XYZ file of C-alpha atoms in Angstrom:
484
model
C 28.058 135.914 59.999
C 29.454 136.495 56.547
C 30.903 133.325 54.263
C 33.838 133.196 52.956
C 34.115 133.573 49.234
C 33.629 130.156 47.213
C 36.670 128.344 46.347
C 37.271 124.965 44.314
C 38.448 123.263 41.186
C 37.427 121.030 38.645
C 37.418 117.824 40.339
C 35.835 119.841 43.826
C 32.167 120.634 41.911
C 32.247 117.437 40.422
C 32.289 115.400 44.456
C 30.164 118.064 45.840
C 27.429 117.810 43.251
C 27.614 113.954 43.255
C 26.996 113.602 46.830
C 24.542 116.407 46.634
C 22.516 114.667 43.663
C 22.921 111.419 45.962
C 20.558 113.415 48.046
C 18.022 114.467 45.909
C 17.976 110.741 44.119
C 14.752 110.410 45.627
C 13.347 113.097 43.744
C 15.010 113.643 40.694
C 15.228 109.437 39.469
C 11.623 109.297 39.912
C 10.843 112.771 38.321
C 13.534 112.105 35.452
C 11.670 107.833 34.529
C 8.026 109.672 34.823
C 9.232 112.519 31.884
C 11.211 109.839 30.157
C 8.617 107.494 29.810
C 5.698 110.001 28.095
C 9.071 110.169 26.137
C 9.981 113.735 27.063
C 13.196 115.117 27.982
C 13.736 116.861 31.759
C 17.235 118.228 33.022
C 17.700 119.248 36.718
C 19.443 123.047 35.458
C 20.770 126.246 36.399
C 21.330 127.491 39.975
C 20.549 124.386 41.616
C 23.604 122.449 39.973
C 25.309 125.568 40.742
C 24.910 125.302 43.906
C 25.361 121.588 44.005
C 29.009 121.990 42.705
C 29.247 124.188 45.780
C 27.909 122.373 48.395
C 25.346 124.626 48.831
C 21.797 123.479 47.676
C 18.411 124.920 49.308
C 15.483 122.579 48.686
C 14.625 124.556 45.845
C 14.867 122.715 42.889
C 14.259 124.082 38.620
C 14.178 121.722 35.719
C 13.700 122.302 31.904
C 11.979 119.822 29.699
C 10.724 119.157 26.191
C 7.277 119.081 27.874
C 4.589 121.669 27.175
C 3.056 123.057 30.518
C -0.009 120.685 30.004
C 1.758 117.977 29.953
C 3.866 118.373 32.793
C 0.547 119.411 34.796
C -0.088 115.980 34.200
C 2.926 114.371 34.632
C 3.318 115.452 38.160
C 0.060 115.062 39.288
C -0.196 112.325 41.238
C 3.728 111.923 42.061
C 3.878 115.659 43.730
C 2.453 116.597 47.078
C 0.446 119.870 46.211
C 0.730 121.220 42.051
C 0.573 125.497 40.940
C 0.374 126.423 37.931
C 0.921 130.725 38.295
C 3.674 130.124 36.037
C 1.899 128.696 33.596
C 1.902 131.707 31.131
C 5.400 131.514 31.164
C 5.787 127.681 30.665
C 6.516 126.803 34.309
C 4.722 124.376 36.691
C 5.092 124.362 40.230
C 4.996 121.834 42.676
C 6.029 120.669 45.854
C 6.889 116.668 47.006
C 8.346 116.307 50.940
C 10.795 119.197 51.285
C 11.900 120.462 47.643
C 9.893 122.901 46.384
C 10.079 122.017 42.556
C 9.772 124.832 39.278
C 9.771 122.815 35.889
C 9.793 124.949 32.834
C 9.245 124.225 28.857
C 12.679 124.372 27.407
C 12.728 128.712 26.012
C 13.703 131.455 24.045
C 12.241 134.632 25.796
C 13.950 138.225 24.815
C 12.518 141.604 24.915
C 11.383 144.067 22.484
C 13.003 147.403 22.311
C 10.459 149.305 24.417
C 9.194 146.372 26.382
C 8.958 145.916 30.178
C 8.020 142.167 29.464
C 9.312 139.035 27.851
C 7.999 137.501 25.163
C 7.931 133.746 25.325
C 8.727 131.288 22.997
C 9.251 127.252 23.289
C 12.611 126.317 22.165
C 13.324 122.673 20.996
C 16.393 121.685 22.695
C 18.111 121.368 26.152
C 21.604 123.234 24.495
C 18.745 126.011 22.971
C 17.715 126.361 26.514
C 20.842 126.766 28.136
C 22.238 129.496 25.741
C 19.427 131.462 27.098
C 20.648 131.312 30.575
C 21.713 134.443 31.784
C 25.684 133.111 32.718
C 27.594 130.529 32.519
C 27.844 129.170 35.568
C 23.811 129.084 35.554
C 23.831 127.289 32.395
C 24.849 123.694 33.426
C 22.317 120.840 33.792
C 21.784 117.533 34.477
C 19.666 115.064 32.397
C 17.568 112.738 33.228
C 17.240 110.031 33.701
C 21.152 108.997 34.184
C 22.212 111.782 35.372
C 24.648 113.080 32.696
C 25.834 116.347 32.991
C 25.545 119.204 30.639
C 27.875 121.781 30.231
C 27.909 123.346 26.533
C 29.454 126.560 27.790
C 32.345 125.805 30.221
C 30.445 127.029 33.132
C 32.232 124.356 35.458
C 35.940 126.036 34.224
C 34.303 129.554 35.116
C 32.988 128.138 38.538
C 36.190 126.857 38.946
C 37.914 130.634 38.570
C 34.970 132.494 39.896
C 34.142 134.175 37.338
C 31.053 135.191 35.753
C 30.898 135.320 31.756
C 27.502 135.043 29.456
C 26.966 132.136 27.082
C 27.012 134.304 23.998
C 27.645 138.200 23.734
C 26.997 139.826 26.515
C 25.530 142.761 24.366
C 23.055 139.738 23.277
C 22.135 138.224 26.680
C 21.550 141.866 28.339
C 19.594 142.990 25.211
C 17.294 140.159 25.751
C 16.813 140.836 29.742
C 18.340 144.043 30.670
C 17.581 142.964 34.104
C 20.592 140.726 34.042
C 23.095 143.269 34.167
C 21.850 144.068 37.953
C 21.978 139.813 38.327
C 25.687 140.035 37.676
C 26.046 142.936 40.278
C 24.105 140.562 42.916
C 26.077 137.417 42.296
C 29.276 139.021 42.601
C 27.234 140.295 46.207
C 26.284 136.678 46.812
C 29.241 134.192 45.514
C 32.226 136.475 45.351
C 32.485 136.351 41.569
C 33.869 138.565 39.939
C 32.534 139.851 36.122
C 34.630 138.979 32.951
C 35.921 142.237 31.169
C 33.317 142.072 27.932
C 30.710 141.455 30.238
C 31.366 144.827 32.792
C 32.330 146.238 29.315
C 28.742 145.739 27.841
C 27.056 146.805 31.899
C 28.876 150.152 30.991
C 27.448 150.494 27.801
C 24.072 148.949 28.249
C 23.457 150.685 31.668
C 20.503 152.714 30.382
C 18.472 150.012 28.999
C 17.716 148.951 32.278
C 14.599 152.329 32.341
C 12.713 149.673 30.277
C 12.822 147.069 33.431
C 9.648 147.228 35.302
C 10.313 148.788 38.887
C 9.771 145.697 40.706
C 11.446 143.370 39.310
C 15.055 146.342 39.607
C 13.681 146.297 43.144
C 13.663 142.899 43.850
C 17.372 142.032 42.764
C 18.240 144.999 44.466
C 16.710 143.470 47.802
C 18.477 140.198 47.063
C 22.142 142.257 46.488
C 21.901 144.403 49.979
C 20.674 141.085 51.769
C 24.110 139.041 50.195
C 27.107 138.316 51.916
C 28.972 140.501 50.385
C 26.873 143.066 49.068
C 29.754 146.241 48.917
C 30.908 144.290 45.718
C 27.976 144.205 43.426
C 26.987 147.779 44.747
C 30.526 148.859 43.530
C 30.076 147.159 40.152
C 26.712 149.216 40.094
C 28.679 152.502 40.292
C 31.677 151.813 38.184
C 28.871 150.838 35.043
C 26.831 153.574 35.479
C 23.441 151.521 36.606
C 23.478 152.852 39.989
C 23.125 156.564 38.205
C 19.704 154.534 36.824
C 18.313 152.183 39.217
C 19.809 154.235 42.946
C 21.302 157.756 41.423
C 22.035 158.820 44.993
C 24.730 156.379 45.945
C 27.202 157.214 43.086
C 25.906 160.756 44.357
C 27.365 160.049 47.593
C 31.370 160.749 46.080
C 31.352 164.121 46.282
C 34.364 166.531 44.826
C 36.576 166.584 47.798
C 37.706 170.128 48.678
C 41.690 170.887 48.337
C 41.758 170.920 52.333
C 39.716 167.421 53.058
C 37.711 168.316 55.330
C 35.039 166.232 55.284
C 35.651 162.249 54.367
C 34.434 160.807 51.753
C 31.185 160.035 52.037
C 30.256 157.039 49.489
C 33.914 155.079 51.176
C 32.209 155.694 54.431
C 28.570 155.075 53.625
C 29.799 151.360 52.074
C 32.103 150.966 55.583
C 28.779 151.398 57.330
C 26.618 149.106 55.601
C 29.936 146.584 56.191
C 29.108 147.586 60.172
C 26.033 147.466 59.999
C 25.896 144.036 58.719
C 28.882 142.796 61.579
C 26.206 143.739 64.300
C 23.393 142.285 62.623
C 23.683 139.469 65.577
C 22.567 141.979 68.080
C 18.937 142.475 66.141
C 16.510 139.826 67.890
C 15.809 137.855 64.528
C 19.538 138.569 63.242
C 20.366 138.777 59.831
C 20.614 139.257 57.418
C 17.656 142.347 58.113
C 16.808 144.169 54.516
C 15.702 147.285 56.752
C 19.037 147.452 58.384
C 21.237 147.238 55.542
C 19.406 149.734 53.514
C 18.627 152.501 55.883
C 22.630 152.227 56.408
C 23.249 152.362 52.600
C 20.519 155.388 53.019
C 21.400 157.215 56.042
C 24.286 160.173 54.339
C 21.883 160.338 51.157
C 21.249 164.156 51.815
C 24.256 165.387 52.569
C 25.076 166.202 48.884
C 21.621 168.489 48.996
C 22.898 170.004 52.088
C 26.791 170.707 52.055
C 27.573 174.082 52.550
C 31.410 176.009 53.149
C 31.469 178.208 56.132
C 33.526 181.546 55.731
C 36.416 179.205 57.500
C 36.067 176.667 55.366
C 34.301 174.412 57.453
C 32.381 172.005 55.546
C 28.620 171.325 56.801
C 26.247 168.839 56.111
C 22.762 170.043 58.614
C 19.590 168.477 58.326
C 21.008 166.242 56.032
C 19.363 163.490 58.195
C 15.861 165.432 57.727
C 16.714 165.889 54.161
C 18.074 162.445 53.064
C 14.473 160.837 55.009
C 12.478 162.740 52.260
C 14.879 161.319 49.301
C 14.765 157.772 51.001
C 10.783 157.736 50.970
C 10.386 158.897 47.180
C 13.697 156.915 45.780
C 11.818 153.855 48.108
C 8.495 154.970 46.242
C 9.428 155.045 42.646
C 10.957 151.392 43.148
C 7.345 150.546 44.342
C 8.537 149.655 48.372
C 5.910 148.573 49.968
C 4.968 151.326 52.531
C 5.602 149.357 56.112
C 9.165 149.264 53.930
C 9.450 152.416 53.372
C 8.170 154.120 56.605
C 10.431 152.012 58.022
C 13.743 153.141 56.718
C 12.952 156.800 55.880
C 12.169 156.497 60.351
C 15.863 155.158 60.294
C 17.545 158.065 57.838
C 15.873 160.958 59.886
C 16.609 159.364 63.828
C 20.050 158.076 62.531
C 21.818 161.540 63.963
C 19.254 161.662 67.016
C 22.513 159.710 69.476
C 24.587 162.608 68.496
C 22.961 164.992 71.160
C 23.464 162.702 73.723
C 26.970 163.898 74.749
C 28.677 162.636 77.538
C 25.762 161.120 78.947
C 23.431 164.082 80.237
C 20.173 163.866 78.525
C 17.431 163.036 81.449
C 15.372 159.877 81.402
C 12.915 162.063 79.431
C 15.193 162.395 76.846
C 16.332 159.040 76.688
C 12.421 158.212 76.784
C 11.182 160.278 73.949
C 14.615 158.654 72.115
C 13.225 155.663 72.853
C 9.244 156.080 72.117
C 10.185 158.471 68.734
C 12.474 155.037 67.799
C 9.371 152.522 68.850
C 10.087 148.974 67.087
C 12.550 150.136 65.194
C 14.958 150.405 68.530
C 17.476 147.210 67.695
C 18.060 148.504 64.526
C 18.991 152.154 65.414
C 21.346 150.593 67.759
C 23.095 149.265 64.661
C 22.997 151.842 62.549
C 23.536 153.679 65.437
C 27.221 152.076 66.010
C 28.074 151.625 62.781
C 28.121 154.792 61.478
C 31.592 155.696 64.049
C 33.631 154.827 61.135
C 36.376 157.346 62.751
C 40.356 155.941 62.629
C 40.819 157.839 65.575
C 40.834 154.967 68.406
C 40.327 157.080 71.427
C 37.121 158.882 69.443
C 35.168 156.231 68.397
C 36.352 154.257 72.084
C 34.537 157.196 73.299
C 31.370 156.558 70.969
C 31.231 153.227 71.897
C 31.360 153.475 75.405
C 28.601 156.455 75.193
C 26.599 154.529 73.423
C 27.006 151.170 75.595
C 25.876 153.699 78.704
C 22.720 154.979 76.641
C 21.498 151.232 75.760
C 21.838 150.272 79.838
C 19.869 153.216 80.543
C 17.219 152.459 78.044
C 17.549 148.707 79.518
C 17.108 149.874 83.150
C 14.192 152.911 82.445
C 12.709 149.896 80.790
C 12.451 147.014 83.133
C 11.050 149.548 85.687
C 8.740 151.360 83.039
C 7.985 149.106 80.246
C 9.420 151.640 78.016
C 7.992 149.477 74.993
C 4.631 150.767 75.531
C 5.034 153.918 76.736
C 1.662 155.128 77.575
C -0.043 157.781 79.535
C -1.196 156.846 82.929
C -4.630 157.187 82.304
C -6.531 156.480 79.192
C -9.457 157.541 77.240
C -12.268 156.611 78.390
C -10.115 157.677 81.783
C -10.016 160.700 80.634
C -13.681 161.270 79.647
C -14.838 160.276 83.206
C -12.868 162.983 84.726
C -13.267 165.537 82.285
C -16.910 164.839 82.058
C -16.678 165.048 77.657
C -17.728 163.274 74.872
C -15.035 161.912 72.374
C -13.556 164.004 70.437
C -10.930 166.620 69.808
C -10.436 167.128 73.474
C -10.019 163.640 74.326
C -7.096 163.800 72.069
C -5.793 167.046 73.339
C -5.927 165.202 77.309
C -4.381 162.072 75.941
C -1.216 164.024 74.293
C -0.847 166.111 77.413
C -1.122 163.266 79.399
C 1.846 160.994 76.814
C 3.975 164.360 77.047
C 3.756 164.485 81.455
C 4.512 160.457 80.807
C 7.708 161.058 79.157
C 8.767 163.808 81.267
C 7.903 162.107 84.279
C 7.821 158.562 83.893
C 4.758 156.742 85.482
C 2.323 157.951 87.757
C -0.395 157.306 90.492
C -4.047 157.656 89.460
C -4.519 160.260 91.958
C -1.307 161.936 90.439
C -2.247 161.743 87.133
C -5.811 163.025 87.496
C -4.827 165.731 89.880
C -2.800 166.771 86.698
C -5.483 166.702 84.246
C -7.913 168.739 85.724
C -5.178 171.389 86.412
C -4.601 171.175 82.562
C -8.040 171.433 81.962
C -8.729 174.102 84.168
C -5.769 176.004 82.646
C -8.021 175.725 79.047
C -9.702 178.885 77.367
C -13.414 177.631 78.247
C -14.852 176.351 74.514
């Protein structure tokens, strides 16, 4: 379910933060005392402070400290339930205390070389300096420990109340130091429903091509967070408007096809964003609910084959023949370039390839065989294909929309009936490989595979068969084969 946009004033923010601090007291009081006793500064910082003011604090806590990593590690050992140092090179020591996952990072200043993909990390010497290098003012607030002193040198609480994203310093400097912050602006627009300050948006537009120096993996991770946010449309539109999408997901702005003078096809870009929103609204139909990245990204990519396949017939009719197949190939290529896993790439590409299959169903004239093949081809993606297909209906013609909905209801009901009768989720031939070899008297090899495929097609066409009938069909098939 989509969260409502954030709305609060400064006093509400302070009240919520106070309530969350009381819940955090066992952790922050003890941690603050340990660092103070060692002569070190420590402060709760960034996202947790922001989320405390929004009443959305999770169990992940970020702290910043004057202590170097080796000192931090000594101070938390014996207090934390577990300690890890995987982020030591970036000044970070992680630990767990009860339900809380904690990261403690030394005051730092990091920036990118003009051509580097990785930040150069240098330790800082003050809390204000550390806050000044953060991405946005709403993430540049802190609570110093012990004593719970609120630190807000850049006016983050005002921007939080006004629901606006600004940078602590010049946005050009911030985005030059870490270009990925431009994508974070889009992500926070989707997560929090905030607007982006005009000067920040202008800097994103002017510096969009600098995102190229950021690794594909980091871009991918931000894109996933944006797509899985409560309101991804706002962030995606920001990426398109600033030109960032041209750099990281060029297939999206390419959907804004030039309309012909007679408007014979709908706006594919607007249609796509609407399909994404409708897909999100249907996520409660998924076995595990949402947010579901695969389903959402398939909705976003399902029509990216249209620009490549658009044709104008002699009578002016616009066609996009085979845009599903072309789109699946383009999706696979883009996801590989963004270093998505093979599994996610295959899943999203397959959904794009299948998203038009339902439209051959017509008025419910598919045979049971066709329904079985629909289920077989979708495999474990069937529930996601259901919501993508339903979401893809964006017609304003209420009669047509209702007819499509009823038709798909009927298809799902047929699938449910056949599944109950035939275990469609695990369609396989009525004879297994060992039985095939025994009946035909042949060893393992290609001939067994061919026989297996024949029986699978027979199963899809006719439904389950008794052993004797399947055996007879297999023998008849084998007899019709040319002798080796």
